[in-house]
PDB file of C-alpha atoms in Angstrom:
ATOM      1  CA  ASP A   1      82.610 106.874  94.117  1.00  0.00           C
ATOM      2  CA  ALA A   2      81.819 104.087  96.581  1.00  0.00           C
ATOM      3  CA  GLY A   3      84.451 103.265  99.150  1.00  0.00           C
ATOM      4  CA  VAL A   4      85.134  99.842 100.606  1.00  0.00           C
ATOM      5  CA  THR A   5      81.999  98.225 101.982  1.00  0.00           C
ATOM      6  CA  GLN A   6      81.684  95.222 104.254  1.00  0.00           C
ATOM      7  CA  SER A   7      78.785  93.103 105.426  1.00  0.00           C
ATOM      8  CA  PRO A   8      77.450  92.325 107.866  1.00  0.00           C
ATOM      9  CA  THR A   9      78.338  95.042 110.362  1.00  0.00           C
ATOM     10  CA  HIS A  10      78.011  92.789 113.375  1.00  0.00           C
ATOM     11  CA  LEU A  11      77.706  89.048 113.766  1.00  0.00           C
ATOM     12  CA  ILE A  12      77.302  86.686 116.695  1.00  0.00           C
ATOM     13  CA  LYS A  13      78.173  83.013 116.257  1.00  0.00           C
ATOM     14  CA  THR A  14      78.623  79.974 118.470  1.00  0.00           C
ATOM     15  CA  ARG A  15      81.832  77.970 118.841  1.00  0.00           C
ATOM     16  CA  GLY A  16      82.188  75.370 116.106  1.00  0.00           C
ATOM     17  CA  GLN A  17      80.029  77.233 113.623  1.00  0.00           C
ATOM     18  CA  GLN A  18      81.144  78.625 110.295  1.00  0.00           C
ATOM     19  CA  VAL A  19      80.953  82.249 109.151  1.00  0.00           C
ATOM     20  CA  THR A  20      81.241  84.133 105.864  1.00  0.00           C
ATOM     21  CA  LEU A  21      82.143  87.809 105.720  1.00  0.00           C
ATOM     22  CA  ARG A  22      81.860  89.882 102.566  1.00  0.00           C
ATOM     23  CA  CYS A  23      83.750  92.818 101.104  1.00  0.00           C
ATOM     24  CA  SER A  24      83.286  95.031  98.070  1.00  0.00           C
ATOM     25  CA  PRO A  25      86.426  96.966  97.135  1.00  0.00           C
ATOM     26  CA  LYS A  26      86.664 100.641  96.299  1.00  0.00           C
ATOM     27  CA  SER A  27      85.597 101.350  92.740  1.00  0.00           C
ATOM     28  CA  GLY A  28      88.458 100.606  90.350  1.00  0.00           C
ATOM     29  CA  HIS A  29      90.469  98.513  92.816  1.00  0.00           C
ATOM     30  CA  ASP A  30      91.378  94.924  91.984  1.00  0.00           C
ATOM     31  CA  THR A  31      93.144  93.665  95.106  1.00  0.00           C
ATOM     32  CA  VAL A  32      91.552  92.781  98.427  1.00  0.00           C
ATOM     33  CA  SER A  33      93.339  92.111 101.714  1.00  0.00           C
ATOM     34  CA  TRP A  34      91.792  90.804 104.911  1.00  0.00           C
ATOM     35  CA  TYR A  35      92.903  91.607 108.447  1.00  0.00           C
ATOM     36  CA  GLN A  36      91.911  90.444 111.919  1.00  0.00           C
ATOM     37  CA  GLN A  37      92.034  93.027 114.678  1.00  0.00           C
ATOM     38  CA  ALA A  38      91.624  91.899 118.263  1.00  0.00           C
ATOM     39  CA  LEU A  39      90.517  94.455 120.823  1.00  0.00           C
ATOM     40  CA  GLY A  40      93.353  96.848 121.675  1.00  0.00           C
ATOM     41  CA  GLN A  41      95.666  95.401 119.035  1.00  0.00           C
ATOM     42  CA  GLY A  42      96.799  96.389 115.576  1.00  0.00           C
ATOM     43  CA  PRO A  43      95.417  94.573 112.532  1.00  0.00           C
ATOM     44  CA  GLN A  44      96.973  91.191 111.706  1.00  0.00           C
ATOM     45  CA  PHE A  45      97.258  90.249 108.018  1.00  0.00           C
ATOM     46  CA  ILE A  46      95.241  87.172 107.050  1.00  0.00           C
ATOM     47  CA  PHE A  47      95.608  87.009 103.259  1.00  0.00           C
ATOM     48  CA  GLN A  48      95.410  88.948 100.021  1.00  0.00           C
ATOM     49  CA  TYR A  49      93.529  88.184  96.816  1.00  0.00           C
ATOM     50  CA  TYR A  50      94.285  89.355  93.314  1.00  0.00           C
ATOM     51  CA  GLU A  51      92.957  87.960  90.025  1.00  0.00           C
ATOM     52  CA  GLU A  52      90.801  85.557  92.022  1.00  0.00           C
ATOM     53  CA  GLU A  53      93.813  83.890  93.612  1.00  0.00           C
ATOM     54  CA  GLU A  54      95.340  84.021  97.066  1.00  0.00           C
ATOM     55  CA  ARG A  55      98.633  85.865  96.556  1.00  0.00           C
ATOM     56  CA  GLN A  56      99.936  86.234 100.085  1.00  0.00           C
ATOM     57  CA  ARG A  57      99.014  84.695 103.400  1.00  0.00           C
ATOM     58  CA  GLY A  58      99.746  85.594 106.980  1.00  0.00           C
ATOM     59  CA  ASN A  59     100.158  83.247 109.908  1.00  0.00           C
ATOM     60  CA  PHE A  60      96.583  82.001 110.103  1.00  0.00           C
ATOM     61  CA  PRO A  61      95.361  78.366 110.115  1.00  0.00           C
ATOM     62  CA  ASP A  62      93.574  76.706 107.230  1.00  0.00           C
ATOM     63  CA  ARG A  63      90.262  77.332 109.003  1.00  0.00           C
ATOM     64  CA  PHE A  64      90.545  80.765 107.427  1.00  0.00           C
ATOM     65  CA  SER A  65      89.875  80.691 103.703  1.00  0.00           C
ATOM     66  CA  GLY A  66      88.778  83.165 101.124  1.00  0.00           C
ATOM     67  CA  HIS A  67      87.578  83.782  97.665  1.00  0.00           C
ATOM     68  CA  GLN A  68      87.622  86.599  95.154  1.00  0.00           C
ATOM     69  CA  PHE A  69      84.980  86.947  92.478  1.00  0.00           C
ATOM     70  CA  PRO A  70      85.350  88.259  88.905  1.00  0.00           C
ATOM     71  CA  ASN A  71      83.902  91.615  90.018  1.00  0.00           C
ATOM     72  CA  TYR A  72      86.797  91.840  92.567  1.00  0.00           C
ATOM     73  CA  SER A  73      84.544  91.441  95.604  1.00  0.00           C
ATOM     74  CA  SER A  74      85.749  88.970  98.192  1.00  0.00           C
ATOM     75  CA  GLU A  75      84.614  86.647 100.941  1.00  0.00           C
ATOM     76  CA  LEU A  76      86.364  85.523 104.085  1.00  0.00           C
ATOM     77  CA  ASN A  77      85.279  82.169 105.493  1.00  0.00           C
ATOM     78  CA  VAL A  78      86.134  80.900 108.939  1.00  0.00           C
ATOM     79  CA  ASN A  79      85.322  77.308 109.895  1.00  0.00           C
ATOM     80  CA  ALA A  80      85.106  75.670 113.328  1.00  0.00           C
ATOM     81  CA  LEU A  81      84.943  79.011 115.107  1.00  0.00           C
ATOM     82  CA  LEU A  82      86.872  79.441 118.342  1.00  0.00           C
ATOM     83  CA  LEU A  83      86.315  82.007 121.077  1.00  0.00           C
ATOM     84  CA  GLY A  84      89.644  83.550 120.053  1.00  0.00           C
ATOM     85  CA  ASP A  85      88.262  84.333 116.613  1.00  0.00           C
ATOM     86  CA  SER A  86      86.209  87.135 118.148  1.00  0.00           C
ATOM     87  CA  ALA A  87      87.570  90.303 116.560  1.00  0.00           C
ATOM     88  CA  LEU A  88      87.002  93.113 114.106  1.00  0.00           C
ATOM     89  CA  TYR A  89      87.623  91.820 110.583  1.00  0.00           C
ATOM     90  CA  LEU A  90      88.842  94.481 108.212  1.00  0.00           C
ATOM     91  CA  CYS A  91      88.895  94.401 104.465  1.00  0.00           C
ATOM     92  CA  ALA A  92      91.252  96.683 102.553  1.00  0.00           C
ATOM     93  CA  SER A  93      91.319  97.292  98.828  1.00  0.00           C
ATOM     94  CA  SER A  94      94.128  98.490  96.608  1.00  0.00           C
ATOM     95  CA  LEU A  95      95.299  98.643  93.014  1.00  0.00           C
ATOM     96  CA  ALA A  96      97.826  96.038  91.937  1.00  0.00           C
ATOM     97  CA  SER A  97      99.502  98.514  89.587  1.00  0.00           C
ATOM     98  CA  GLN A  98     100.246 100.686  92.621  1.00  0.00           C
ATOM     99  CA  ARG A  99     101.532  97.860  94.768  1.00  0.00           C
ATOM    100  CA  ARG A 100     104.828  99.606  95.425  1.00  0.00           C
ATOM    101  CA  THR A 101     103.067 102.347  97.371  1.00  0.00           C
ATOM    102  CA  TYR A 102     100.896  99.828  99.223  1.00  0.00           C
ATOM    103  CA  GLU A 103      98.101 102.361  99.444  1.00  0.00           C
ATOM    104  CA  GLN A 104      95.197 100.479 100.968  1.00  0.00           C
ATOM    105  CA  TYR A 105      91.733 101.744 101.742  1.00  0.00           C
ATOM    106  CA  PHE A 106      89.984 100.084 104.643  1.00  0.00           C
ATOM    107  CA  GLY A 107      86.347  99.229 105.043  1.00  0.00           C
ATOM    108  CA  PRO A 108      84.405  99.806 108.271  1.00  0.00           C
ATOM    109  CA  GLY A 109      84.925  96.232 109.410  1.00  0.00           C
ATOM    110  CA  THR A 110      82.725  93.381 110.594  1.00  0.00           C
ATOM    111  CA  ARG A 111      82.584  92.811 114.343  1.00  0.00           C
ATOM    112  CA  LEU A 112      82.460  89.043 114.961  1.00  0.00           C
ATOM    113  CA  THR A 113      81.613  87.750 118.406  1.00  0.00           C
ATOM    114  CA  VAL A 114      81.970  84.028 119.121  1.00  0.00           C
ATOM    115  CA  THR A 115      80.175  82.746 122.203  1.00  0.00           C
TER     116      THR A 115
ATOM    117  CA  LYS B   1     112.035  89.944 112.698  1.00  0.00           C
ATOM    118  CA  ASN B   2     109.998  92.784 111.184  1.00  0.00           C
ATOM    119  CA  GLN B   3     108.355  94.707 114.002  1.00  0.00           C
ATOM    120  CA  VAL B   4     106.666  98.031 114.635  1.00  0.00           C
ATOM    121  CA  GLU B   5     106.408  99.227 118.223  1.00  0.00           C
ATOM    122  CA  GLN B   6     104.403 102.229 119.364  1.00  0.00           C
ATOM    123  CA  SER B   7     104.440 104.246 122.538  1.00  0.00           C
ATOM    124  CA  PRO B   8     102.734 105.136 124.691  1.00  0.00           C
ATOM    125  CA  GLN B   9     100.070 102.432 124.642  1.00  0.00           C
ATOM    126  CA  SER B  10      97.476 104.985 125.735  1.00  0.00           C
ATOM    127  CA  LEU B  11      97.352 108.690 126.387  1.00  0.00           C
ATOM    128  CA  ILE B  12      94.884 111.121 127.945  1.00  0.00           C
ATOM    129  CA  ILE B  13      95.170 114.853 127.244  1.00  0.00           C
ATOM    130  CA  LEU B  14      93.004 117.916 127.673  1.00  0.00           C
ATOM    131  CA  GLU B  15      91.321 119.539 124.716  1.00  0.00           C
ATOM    132  CA  GLY B  16      93.531 122.169 123.114  1.00  0.00           C
ATOM    133  CA  LYS B  17      96.800 120.574 124.226  1.00  0.00           C
ATOM    134  CA  ASN B  18      99.449 119.107 121.940  1.00  0.00           C
ATOM    135  CA  CYS B  19     100.755 115.557 122.029  1.00  0.00           C
ATOM    136  CA  THR B  20     103.327 113.358 120.315  1.00  0.00           C
ATOM    137  CA  LEU B  21     103.046 109.671 119.564  1.00  0.00           C
ATOM    138  CA  GLN B  22     106.108 107.531 118.900  1.00  0.00           C
ATOM    139  CA  CYS B  23     106.810 104.664 116.511  1.00  0.00           C
ATOM    140  CA  ASN B  24     109.990 102.566 116.324  1.00  0.00           C
ATOM    141  CA  TYR B  25     110.423  99.975 113.624  1.00  0.00           C
ATOM    142  CA  THR B  26     112.754  97.196 112.586  1.00  0.00           C
ATOM    143  CA  VAL B  27     111.562  96.493 109.073  1.00  0.00           C
ATOM    144  CA  SER B  28     113.697  95.632 106.090  1.00  0.00           C
ATOM    145  CA  PRO B  29     113.575  96.390 103.287  1.00  0.00           C
ATOM    146  CA  PHE B  30     111.724  99.625 104.014  1.00  0.00           C
ATOM    147  CA  SER B  31     109.305 101.092 101.482  1.00  0.00           C
ATOM    148  CA  ASN B  32     107.239 103.687 103.305  1.00  0.00           C
ATOM    149  CA  LEU B  33     105.702 104.531 106.661  1.00  0.00           C
ATOM    150  CA  ARG B  34     102.185 105.737 107.254  1.00  0.00           C
ATOM    151  CA  TRP B  35     100.054 106.780 110.161  1.00  0.00           C
ATOM    152  CA  TYR B  36      96.408 105.781 110.357  1.00  0.00           C
ATOM    153  CA  LYS B  37      93.623 107.079 112.577  1.00  0.00           C
ATOM    154  CA  GLN B  38      91.063 104.507 113.654  1.00  0.00           C
ATOM    155  CA  ASP B  39      87.866 105.497 115.400  1.00  0.00           C
ATOM    156  CA  THR B  40      86.379 102.859 117.704  1.00  0.00           C
ATOM    157  CA  GLY B  41      84.767 100.054 115.729  1.00  0.00           C
ATOM    158  CA  ARG B  42      85.697 101.596 112.388  1.00  0.00           C
ATOM    159  CA  GLY B  43      88.329 100.940 109.758  1.00  0.00           C
ATOM    160  CA  PRO B  44      91.647 102.840 109.769  1.00  0.00           C
ATOM    161  CA  VAL B  45      91.913 106.029 107.721  1.00  0.00           C
ATOM    162  CA  SER B  46      95.269 107.163 106.342  1.00  0.00           C
ATOM    163  CA  LEU B  47      96.674 110.425 107.766  1.00  0.00           C
ATOM    164  CA  THR B  48     100.155 110.618 106.244  1.00  0.00           C
ATOM    165  CA  ILE B  49     102.550 108.527 104.197  1.00  0.00           C
ATOM    166  CA  MET B  50     106.319 109.065 104.029  1.00  0.00           C
ATOM    167  CA  THR B  51     108.995 107.465 101.916  1.00  0.00           C
ATOM    168  CA  PHE B  52     112.654 107.024 102.824  1.00  0.00           C
ATOM    169  CA  SER B  53     113.629 110.488 101.564  1.00  0.00           C
ATOM    170  CA  GLU B  54     110.917 112.404 103.402  1.00  0.00           C
ATOM    171  CA  ASN B  55     111.400 113.463 106.994  1.00  0.00           C
ATOM    172  CA  THR B  56     108.305 115.586 107.617  1.00  0.00           C
ATOM    173  CA  LYS B  57     104.765 115.577 106.340  1.00  0.00           C
ATOM    174  CA  SER B  58     101.741 117.478 107.551  1.00  0.00           C
ATOM    175  CA  ASN B  59      98.017 116.951 107.239  1.00  0.00           C
ATOM    176  CA  GLY B  60      96.201 119.787 108.953  1.00  0.00           C
ATOM    177  CA  ARG B  61      96.893 119.586 112.684  1.00  0.00           C
ATOM    178  CA  TYR B  62      98.775 116.303 112.221  1.00  0.00           C
ATOM    179  CA  THR B  63     102.525 116.363 111.534  1.00  0.00           C
ATOM    180  CA  ALA B  64     104.516 113.187 111.046  1.00  0.00           C
ATOM    181  CA  THR B  65     108.291 112.921 111.140  1.00  0.00           C
ATOM    182  CA  LEU B  66     110.559 110.150 109.981  1.00  0.00           C
ATOM    183  CA  ASP B  67     114.188 109.468 110.875  1.00  0.00           C
ATOM    184  CA  ALA B  68     115.230 106.625 108.596  1.00  0.00           C
ATOM    185  CA  ASP B  69     118.652 106.373 110.239  1.00  0.00           C
ATOM    186  CA  THR B  70     117.309 105.651 113.717  1.00  0.00           C
ATOM    187  CA  LYS B  71     114.154 104.008 112.326  1.00  0.00           C
ATOM    188  CA  GLN B  72     111.864 106.209 114.332  1.00  0.00           C
ATOM    189  CA  SER B  73     108.738 108.146 113.483  1.00  0.00           C
ATOM    190  CA  SER B  74     106.506 110.452 115.454  1.00  0.00           C
ATOM    191  CA  LEU B  75     103.033 111.869 115.000  1.00  0.00           C
ATOM    192  CA  HIS B  76     102.456 115.296 116.516  1.00  0.00           C
ATOM    193  CA  ILE B  77      98.908 116.513 117.064  1.00  0.00           C
ATOM    194  CA  THR B  78      98.484 120.240 117.575  1.00  0.00           C
ATOM    195  CA  ALA B  79      95.614 121.927 119.426  1.00  0.00           C
ATOM    196  CA  SER B  80      93.810 118.667 120.070  1.00  0.00           C
ATOM    197  CA  GLN B  81      90.058 118.377 119.618  1.00  0.00           C
ATOM    198  CA  LEU B  82      87.552 115.949 121.132  1.00  0.00           C
ATOM    199  CA  SER B  83      87.254 114.319 117.696  1.00  0.00           C
ATOM    200  CA  ASP B  84      90.930 113.360 117.842  1.00  0.00           C
ATOM    201  CA  SER B  85      90.002 110.663 120.363  1.00  0.00           C
ATOM    202  CA  ALA B  86      90.879 107.478 118.509  1.00  0.00           C
ATOM    203  CA  SER B  87      93.550 104.853 118.050  1.00  0.00           C
ATOM    204  CA  TYR B  88      96.583 105.901 115.981  1.00  0.00           C
ATOM    205  CA  ILE B  89      98.378 103.134 114.159  1.00  0.00           C
ATOM    206  CA  CYS B  90     101.863 103.270 112.671  1.00  0.00           C
ATOM    207  CA  VAL B  91     102.286 101.025 109.618  1.00  0.00           C
ATOM    208  CA  VAL B  92     105.491 100.230 107.762  1.00  0.00           C
ATOM    209  CA  ALA B  93     105.411  98.868 104.225  1.00  0.00           C
ATOM    210  CA  SER B  94     108.147  96.459 103.210  1.00  0.00           C
ATOM    211  CA  ASN B  95     108.720  95.546  99.602  1.00  0.00           C
ATOM    212  CA  SER B  96     110.514  92.527  98.285  1.00  0.00           C
ATOM    213  CA  GLY B  97     110.529  92.075  94.547  1.00  0.00           C
ATOM    214  CA  ASN B  98     106.975  92.184  93.274  1.00  0.00           C
ATOM    215  CA  THR B  99     105.414  91.397  96.610  1.00  0.00           C
ATOM    216  CA  GLY B 100     105.194  93.398  99.752  1.00  0.00           C
ATOM    217  CA  LYS B 101     103.585  93.508 103.122  1.00  0.00           C
ATOM    218  CA  LEU B 102     102.329  95.970 105.688  1.00  0.00           C
ATOM    219  CA  ILE B 103     103.559  95.616 109.269  1.00  0.00           C
ATOM    220  CA  PHE B 104     101.224  97.210 111.784  1.00  0.00           C
ATOM    221  CA  GLY B 105     102.000  98.599 115.200  1.00  0.00           C
ATOM    222  CA  GLN B 106      99.627  97.846 118.047  1.00  0.00           C
ATOM    223  CA  GLY B 107      98.396 101.423 118.113  1.00  0.00           C
ATOM    224  CA  THR B 108      98.249 104.254 120.638  1.00  0.00           C
ATOM    225  CA  THR B 109      94.836 105.014 122.094  1.00  0.00           C
ATOM    226  CA  LEU B 110      94.359 108.745 122.526  1.00  0.00           C
ATOM    227  CA  GLN B 111      91.585 110.191 124.648  1.00  0.00           C
ATOM    228  CA  VAL B 112      90.980 113.927 124.508  1.00  0.00           C
ATOM    229  CA  LYS B 113      88.990 115.257 127.442  1.00  0.00           C
ATOM    230  CA  PRO B 114      87.132 118.576 127.610  1.00  0.00           C
TER     231      PRO B 114
END
C-alpha cells in the first residue's frame, strides 16, 4: 500500500521562474491538500483539491495554483518565484468521506530553494 | 482568530529523561487535536488524535493530554531516545458544516543528546 509520494525531492530555481511540484495520494484517497512550511515554522495551508476542483484556499496569492487529475494526483504550480517562496512544500492526502476526522497523511515534501 | 501556540520553541534533554511539550489553542468550533512528529526535512507523522471527550491518549512512550475547558494540551515523552529528536507539531481541526480546516502550531524542536 503506497503512501503519499512527492516529486521532486529537492529543487533549486531562480527568482521569476515558475515551478511545478507533484503529489500522488495514498492509495484509496481522493483529497489532496498542499502546505508550505518555512524553516522553523509550522505548515501553512495553501489549498485543497477534491473531485478535480479547488475546495478550500488559504491566504496565498494567485501565483500559487494547482490542479487535480482524474487519478487523484495533484500538481502545485508557483509562478514568478520570490526568495520568500523557499520552503518545504508538503502534500497531504485524505478521504473525503472521513472529512470530519480530518485524518491526513503527509508526503515527504519537496524542498524548494529560490536563489 | 483561530490560533495554536506551542511552548517551548525548542528543548534539549539528555537521553533517558522525560519531557513535556505544551500546546494552547483558541480554535472554534473544535473538532479534534492531534500531535505530529516531524523529522528534519520529512513530512509530519501522526502520533495521537483526541476528540473533545478524550483527555488522555498514549502511543508507546508518547502520552497526550487534552483539557478542553482550558483549551490546553500536552505531549509527554517518557524515557527519551536519540530518535525522538524531531519537531513536534500540535494541530487542531476545526469543522464548520461540511468544510473544515487544520490549524497548525509552529512546533517545538526537541533535541535528545547522549
